[in-house]
Amino acid sequence: MKSKYSIFCMFLLRGFIFLGTVFSLNSAELRLKDIARIEGVRENQITGYGIVVGLPGTGDSKTPFTSESMKNYLKNLGVEANLKPDQTRNIASVLITATIPTYSRKGDKLNVVVSSIGDAKSLEGGVLLQSPLKTAGDKTYAVASGVISFGGRQEQERGSSSRGNKKR
């Protein structure tokens, strides 16, 4: 009787050891964050419209919505201006997009992408005026403003220059 009981205990012990080994190997390969998502937690896309000023003659030319936007902006500041579409070479209308990361907090800074929607040749050297960034539900989540900067390095070769993200 004792021998049958000892054999049973040996098999049971080996089974537990085997199962423990299998489960410990699998737990190292599978993380909960890889297979589960918390409901309602995700990145949020925000967008806005803005005006870039201070461009060295590379802004929009004869774009009516740029001159109208600038007139309205100045009017909100209490300044009456009569801009014509052909007087906008130093300003450009832009769309601004950004992504609010998951778990970001109030006051965190975001990187934004600024894209010309007129016929501006370049936004380099310009300053984005304060622009609200909203979700699809029209709620303002952020405000963007500041100097336009380009990533990457600048390269110059005998009279020509280029800017961009280049790998060597």
Backbone as a ProteinNet text record, in pm:
[ID]
protein_1_A
[PRIMARY]
MKSKYSIFCMFLLRGFIFLGTVFSLNSAELRLKDIARIEGVRENQITGYGIVVGLPGTGDSKTPFTSESMKNYLKNLGVEANLKPDQTRNIASVLITATIPTYSRKGDKLNVVVSSIGDAKSLEGGVLLQSPLKTAGDKTYAVASGVISFGGRQEQERGSSSRGNKKR
[TERTIARY]
81.7	0	86.6	194.9	281.9	351	385.2	455.3	363.6	233.8	140.8	122.5	117.9	101.6	225.4	346.4	469.4	480.8	440.5	445.2	347.7	228.4	129.2	182.9	245.8	302.5	415.5	497.1	607.3	552.8	449.1	389.2	323.8	258.2	194.1	298	406.8	513.9	576.4	602.6	658.6	561.6	434.1	333.7	334.1	340.8	345.4	473	584	710.4	701.2	646.9	631.7	540.7	425.3	332.2	392.9	464.6	530.3	633	707.5	807	739.7	634.8	563.7	504.6	438.2	375.9	479.8	593	694.7	757.5	772.7	825.3	726.9	600.9	500	481.9	491	469.7	581.2	699.1	808.3	788	716.3	696.8	572.6	477.3	350	327.8	316.3	292.2	148.2	90	-49.1	-70.4	24.2	7	8.5	60.3	60.1	-73.8	-156.2	-282.7	-405.8	-388.6	-505	-495.2	-606.7	-615.4	-719.5	-689.5	-784.9	-888	-1013	-1119.9	-1114.9	-1119	-1121.4	-984.4	-876.3	-742.6	-678.1	-649.5	-588.7	-529.2	-451.4	-400.2	-514.4	-502.7	-604.8	-541	-602.8	-557.9	-627.5	-550.2	-608.1	-558.8	-641.4	-606	-648.3	-591.9	-628.7	-586.1	-630.5	-595.3	-513.7	-411.2	-329.3	-269.5	-199.1	-131.6	14.9	103.1	246.4	284	350.6	390.4	542.3	592.3	735.7	814.2	747.8	817.1	890.2	1009.4	1088	1044.2	917.3	868.2	832.1	824.1	794.6	654.7	571.7	436.6	339.2	210.7	105.7	99.7	73.1	55.3	-85.6	-157.6	-292.8	-385.6	-375.4	-465	-566.1	-692.4	-790	-813.5	-814.9	-843.9	-730.6	-608.3	-497.3	-514.7	-545.5	-563.6	-686.8	-794.3	-914.9	-886.1	-812.1	-777.6	-694.6	-598.5	-514	-595.4	-686.7	-774.7	-856.4	-915.1	-995.1	-909.5	-787.6	-697.4	-667.1	-632.7	-601.6	-724.7	-841.7	-966.3	-993.5	-966.4	-983.4	-887.6	-777.3	-682.3	-714.2	-820	-860.1	-792.9	-735.3	-665.9	-744.9	-779.4	-847.8	-741.8	-744.5	-647.5	-720.6	-672.2	-731.9	-628	-612	-515.2	-577.8	-497.7	-541.5	-468.6	-527.7	-464.3	-320.7	-285.3	-148.3	-50.1	-95.3	-8	27.5	23.5	41.7	168.9	268.7	390.5	468.1	440.6	511.8	427.3	308.2	224.9	174.3	136.3	85.1	-22.3	-124.8	-227.8	-178	-200.2	-149	-251.9	-239.9	-311.8	-211.9	-256.6	-170.3	-228.6	-144.9	-189.7	-95.8	-150.1	-70.8	-140.3	-65	-118.8	-96	-203.4	-190.9	-165	-46.2	-15	-104.1	-116.8	-188.9	-120.3	-195.3	-147.1	-73.2	-93.6	-31.7	-108	-39.3	-98.5	-115.4	-198.9	-220.9	-86.8	-54.3	71.3	184.1	167.5	270.5	283.5	405.8	428.7	413.2	366	344.1	423.6	464.9	519.8	403.2	407.2	301	360.7	276.6	315.5	237.7	310	249.8	264.3	151	151.2	81.4	144.9	87	-33.5	-140.2	-257.3	-277	-190.8	-194.1	-81.8	-26	82.4	217.1	235.8	362.5	477	590.5	707.6	782.3	782.2	852	796.3	796.9	755.5	876.6	995.2	1117.6	1135.6	1167.3	1187.5	1060.7	947.3	820.4	785.5	682.4	633.1	484.1	445	304.5	234.5	129.3	49.4	-33.8	-72.8	-146.5	-270.4	-276.7	-383.4	-439.1	-571.8	-631.1	-629.6	-605.1	-608.1	-724.1	-809	-933.8	-945.1	-1034.1	-1067.5	-1182.3	-1223.6	-1336.4	-1464	-1473.2	-1589.7	-1588.5	-1491.1	-1480.4	-1442.8	-1381.6	-1334.3	-1185.7	-1147.6	-1007.9	-927.6	-821.5	-735.9	-597.7	-555.1	-420.8	-417.4	-310.8	-286.7	-143.4	-125.9	7.9	51	177.2	235.9	386.5	456.9	601.7	673.1	804.9	891.5	884.8	875.9	875	1018.5	1040.7	1174.8	1167.7	1276.5	1285.2	1381.6	1348.2	1438.2	1546.2	1642.8	1748.6	1864.7	1960.4	2079.5	2078.9	2153	2161.9	2296.8	2293.6	2416.6	2434.1	2557.9	2585.8	2700.9	2685.2	2790.3	2798.6	2908.2	2937.4	2814.9	2756.6	2648.6	2509.5	2495.4	2361	2348.4	2229	2208.3	2082.2	2078.8	1958.9	1939.1	1815.8	1783.7	1696.7	1719.9	1635.3	1691.3	1618.9	1662.4	1736.4	1866.3	1945.7	2030.2	2040.8	2127.3	2254	2362.2	2488.8	2532
-118.6	0	125.7	120.6	237	260.5	158.4	175.4	238.4	200.2	261.2	409.5	440.7	578.8	660.7	607.1	678.2	698.2	599.5	613.4	722.9	724.1	826.5	965.5	980.9	1109.8	1152.8	1057.9	1089.7	1143.5	1076.2	1121.8	1259	1277.2	1404.9	1516.7	1492.4	1589.3	1622.8	1521.2	1543.9	1625.5	1598.2	1673.8	1820.7	1849.3	1988.5	2058	1989.1	2047.2	2077	1983.3	2002.3	2121.7	2126.6	2237.2	2371.1	2374	2497	2545.1	2452.3	2488.1	2543.3	2478.7	2522.8	2661.8	2684.3	2814.1	2924.4	2894.7	2997.6	3035.5	2942.7	2975	3061.2	3027.9	3103.9	3243.8	3261.7	3393.4	3489.8	3439	3525	3573.6	3498.6	3533.5	3618.4	3613.9	3680.7	3783.5	3911.7	4017.6	4064.2	4101	4144.5	4266.3	4360.2	4481.3	4453.4	4334.5	4298.2	4244.6	4197	4135.6	4207.1	4304.4	4370.7	4521.9	4586.8	4732.4	4779.5	4890.9	4949	5024.3	4999.8	5061.9	5213.4	5283.8	5429.4	5494.7	5418.1	5474.9	5462	5576.8	5576.3	5713.4	5721.2	5849.6	5929.5	6061	6147	6239.1	6247.6	6338.1	6472.5	6580.6	6714.2	6795	6887.4	6969.1	7113.5	7201.1	7341.2	7416.8	7539.7	7630	7742.1	7786.3	7893.4	7981	8082.4	8176.4	8183.3	8169.5	8186.2	8323.5	8403.6	8539.8	8551	8662.4	8688.7	8613.6	8570.3	8497.3	8596.1	8560	8651.8	8649.2	8684.1	8686.5	8550.7	8447.9	8312	8266.2	8358	8322.4	8311	8309.7	8294.9	8418.4	8394.8	8506.4	8499.8	8607.7	8617.8	8505.9	8469.8	8369.3	8443.6	8451.7	8535	8494.6	8363.7	8324.6	8361.1	8375.9	8417.4	8562.7	8649.7	8791.3	8810.2	8735.6	8744.5	8695.9	8586.5	8533.5	8633.4	8696.7	8794.5	8916.8	8961.8	9074.9	9042.3	8922.5	8881.4	8870.5	8819	8806.5	8945	9037.6	9173.9	9243.2	9217.8	9277.1	9231.8	9102.9	9051.8	9118.5	9171.6	9244.1	9393.3	9435.7	9575.8	9660	9597.3	9669.1	9652.8	9765.4	9760.3	9762.9	9663.7	9656.3	9624.1	9681.2	9654.3	9582.3	9452.7	9373.2	9323.3	9324	9267.7	9135.1	9044.1	8913.3	8920	9024.2	9031.4	9093.6	9123.1	9179.8	9076.5	8950.8	8846.6	8764.6	8817.5	8739.1	8707.9	8777.4	8747.6	8667.5	8620.3	8535.5	8414.9	8309.4	8188	8124.1	8071.7	7993.6	7850.4	7791.8	7656.6	7571.9	7441.7	7345.2	7288.1	7266.6	7216.6	7085	6983.6	6854.5	6810.7	6736.2	6682.2	6558.1	6478.2	6360.1	6374.4	6364.1	6364.9	6220.7	6192.1	6054.2	6003.2	5872.2	5809.7	5848.3	5872.5	5906	6039.4	6129.9	6261.5	6341.5	6438.7	6517.4	6662.3	6731.6	6873.9	6945.7	7027.7	7101.7	7036	6909.9	6843.6	6914	6919.6	6980.2	6874.7	6918.4	6830	6880.1	6788.7	6826.1	6839.3	6942.8	6963	6963	6930.7	6936.7	7051.8	7143	7260.8	7247.2	7253.2	7233.7	7349.8	7404.2	7514.3	7466.2	7547.2	7511.9	7610.9	7711.1	7806.6	7773.1	7876.4	7853.6	7904.6	7901.6	7946	7857.7	7921.4	7846.9	7782.3	7850.3	7798.1	7863.7	7788.1	7841.5	7871.1	7846.2	7864	8010.1	8029.8	8163.9	8229.6	8160.3	8217.7	8184.9	8252.8	8231.9	8199.2	8088.2	8048.9	8130.2	8202.6	8276.3	8177.8	8218.7	8131.2	8073.3	7939.3	7869	7756.3	7750.4	7640.3	7509.7	7399	7265.6	7189.6	7133.7	7072.6	6927.9	6856.1	6719.4	6725.7	6609.5	6603.5	6655.9	6646.1	6694.3	6843.3	6915.1	7060.4	7111	7027.3	7071.3	7105.2	7224.3	7266.1	7193.7	7124.2	7050.7	7112	7192.6	7249.7	7378.2	7454.4	7575.7	7568.1	7596.1	7591.3	7732.1	7762.4	7889	7877	7961.6	7963.8	7964.9	7964.6	7968.8	7835	7840.6	7719.4	7669.1	7543.4	7485.4	7357.2	7327.6	7209.7	7110.7	6982.1	6878.5	6850.3	6772.5	6733.2	6829.3	6803	6887.5	6967.8	7074.9	7157.4	7131.3	7112.1	7086.7	7195	7241	7341.1	7293.8	7310.9	7276.5	7385.9	7451.4	7548.2	7617.2	7705.9	7786.9	7728.4	7604.6	7548.6	7492.6	7491.2	7435	7351.4	7255.5	7172.8	7142.1	7115.9	7085.9	6962.4	6875.7	6757.9	6656.6	6549.9	6441.4	6340.5	6349.6	6261	6170.5	6046.6	5950.9	5932.5	5910.9	5884.6	5744.6
0	0	0	81.7	87.7	-45.3	-115.2	-242.1	-347.3	-347.9	-442.5	-409	-282.4	-238	-275.4	-258.2	-292.4	-442.9	-520.4	-666.2	-710	-651.6	-683.1	-649.2	-532.9	-490.7	-583.4	-628.6	-720.5	-852.8	-906.9	-1032.2	-1014.4	-901.9	-874.2	-863.3	-794.2	-778.8	-913.9	-995.2	-1128.7	-1215	-1201.2	-1276.7	-1238.5	-1107.3	-1062.9	-1110.4	-1106	-1152.8	-1302.1	-1378.3	-1522.7	-1552.9	-1486	-1509.2	-1467.3	-1357.5	-1312.3	-1412.9	-1470.2	-1570.9	-1696.1	-1741.4	-1861.4	-1840.1	-1727.5	-1703	-1683.5	-1623.3	-1604.7	-1738	-1830.8	-1962.7	-2041	-2036.1	-2109.3	-2052.6	-1923.3	-1864.5	-1902.7	-1929.9	-1971.8	-2115.4	-2195.9	-2335.7	-2358.5	-2271.5	-2291.7	-2181.2	-2222.8	-2125.7	-2138.1	-2027.9	-2026.4	-2115.7	-2115.4	-2195.5	-2345.3	-2385.7	-2526.8	-2574	-2482.7	-2523.7	-2470.6	-2381.8	-2321.5	-2339.3	-2352.6	-2360.1	-2260.2	-2194.3	-2101.5	-2184.4	-2158	-2235	-2219.8	-2332	-2331	-2325.3	-2317.4	-2310.4	-2447.7	-2511.4	-2643.7	-2672.5	-2780.6	-2825.3	-2887.3	-2883.9	-2943.8	-3046.5	-3162.7	-3268.2	-3249.7	-3259.1	-3251.6	-3371.7	-3417.4	-3533.2	-3510.5	-3590.3	-3581.9	-3706.5	-3715.1	-3824.4	-3764	-3835.5	-3782.3	-3890	-3843.8	-3932.7	-3891.1	-3988.9	-3965.9	-4020.5	-3937.7	-3976.5	-3976.5	-4030.8	-4028.8	-4134.1	-4238.9	-4345.6	-4437.3	-4483.7	-4567.7	-4715.1	-4741.4	-4878.7	-4935.5	-4849.8	-4897.6	-4859.8	-4812.4	-4769.4	-4884.9	-4851.3	-4952.2	-5042.5	-5170.7	-5264.1	-5320.5	-5305.7	-5361	-5314.3	-5187.6	-5129.9	-5043.3	-5086.9	-5015.6	-4870.4	-4840.2	-4701.7	-4607.1	-4657.8	-4571.6	-4530	-4625.6	-4590.3	-4502	-4528.1	-4444.1	-4301.7	-4289.9	-4156.7	-4078.2	-4146	-4078	-4037.2	-4123.9	-4088.7	-3964	-3959.1	-3842.8	-3717.4	-3731.2	-3616.1	-3559.1	-3647.5	-3602.6	-3545	-3604.9	-3554.8	-3411.6	-3381.9	-3245.1	-3147	-3197.6	-3113	-3107	-3177.3	-3175.9	-3282.2	-3383.1	-3490.1	-3619.7	-3681.8	-3811.9	-3921.4	-4009.2	-4118.4	-4247	-4354.9	-4485.2	-4570.6	-4546.2	-4622.1	-4750.8	-4855.1	-4982.5	-5002	-5080	-5099.6	-5151	-5227.1	-5279.3	-5179.3	-5057.6	-4954.3	-4847.4	-4881.8	-4780	-4799.3	-4865.9	-4891	-4762.9	-4654.1	-4529.6	-4430.6	-4472.6	-4386.2	-4465.2	-4393.6	-4458.7	-4371.9	-4436.7	-4367.2	-4353.7	-4236	-4210.7	-4136.6	-4153	-4070.3	-3971.9	-3849.7	-3742.6	-3693.8	-3682.1	-3629.7	-3518.4	-3424.5	-3313.8	-3260.1	-3187.7	-3121.7	-2972.5	-2895.3	-2749.3	-2707.7	-2651.5	-2614.6	-2501.1	-2494.8	-2385	-2254.4	-2152.5	-2017.9	-2011.5	-2108.2	-2095.4	-1990	-1934.2	-1825.6	-1867.4	-1795.4	-1819.6	-1806.1	-1903.9	-1901.3	-1978.5	-2021	-2101.1	-2235.7	-2288.7	-2419.5	-2527.8	-2643.8	-2758	-2877.4	-2962.4	-3091.9	-3188.7	-3271.2	-3369	-3509.1	-3606	-3746.6	-3808.4	-3872.9	-3934.3	-4085.7	-4157.1	-4302.8	-4371.5	-4473.2	-4549.5	-4628.7	-4630.4	-4711.4	-4825.3	-4833	-4943.5	-5040.4	-5100.2	-5196	-5143.9	-5012.6	-4953.5	-5002	-5030	-5075.7	-4959.3	-4844.5	-4727.4	-4601.1	-4492	-4361.5	-4273.3	-4326.5	-4249	-4208.2	-4081.7	-4028.7	-3978.4	-3989.1	-3946.5	-3802.5	-3753.6	-3617.8	-3625.8	-3565.5	-3560.7	-3452.8	-3493.5	-3395.3	-3314.1	-3194.3	-3103.4	-3172.7	-3175.4	-3247.8	-3162.6	-3144.9	-3067.5	-3146.7	-3076.9	-3137.3	-3076	-3161.5	-3115.4	-3160.4	-3091.8	-3132.4	-3232.2	-3279.6	-3372.9	-3307.3	-3175.2	-3102.1	-3076.6	-3133.7	-3124	-2984.9	-2902.5	-2771.3	-2782.4	-2735.7	-2741.5	-2633.5	-2675.3	-2583.3	-2568.5	-2666.2	-2660.6	-2741.9	-2721.9	-2798.6	-2849.2	-2978.5	-3038	-3077.3	-3054.6	-3099	-3088.5	-3163.2	-3151.7	-3285.2	-3276.7	-3394.1	-3467.1	-3598.9	-3680.8	-3691.3	-3655.3	-3666.4	-3747.4	-3813.7	-3898.8	-3836.6	-3842.6	-3792.8	-3894.8	-3853.9	-3946.6	-3943.7	-4031	-4036.5	-4166.1	-4165.8	-4285.3	-4350.5	-4481.6	-4555.6	-4660.4	-4676.9	-4778.6	-4865.1	-4994.9	-5089.8	-5193.9	-5208.1	-5313	-5372.8	-5300.9	-5354.4	-5343.7	-5301.9	-5285.8	-5145.5	-5096.3	-4963.4	-4964	-4873.8	-4859.4	-4712.8	-4677.5	-4538.8	-4538.9	-4440.2	-4431.2	-4334.6	-4316.4	-4229.8	-4315.8	-4316.8	-4401.3	-4314.4	-4357.2	-4287.7	-4369.1	-4301.5	-4370.9	-4343
[MASK]
++++++++++++++++++++++++++++++++++++++++++++++++++++++++++++++++++++++++++++++++++++++++++++++++++++++++++++++++++++++++++++++++++++++++++++++++++++++++++++++++++++++++

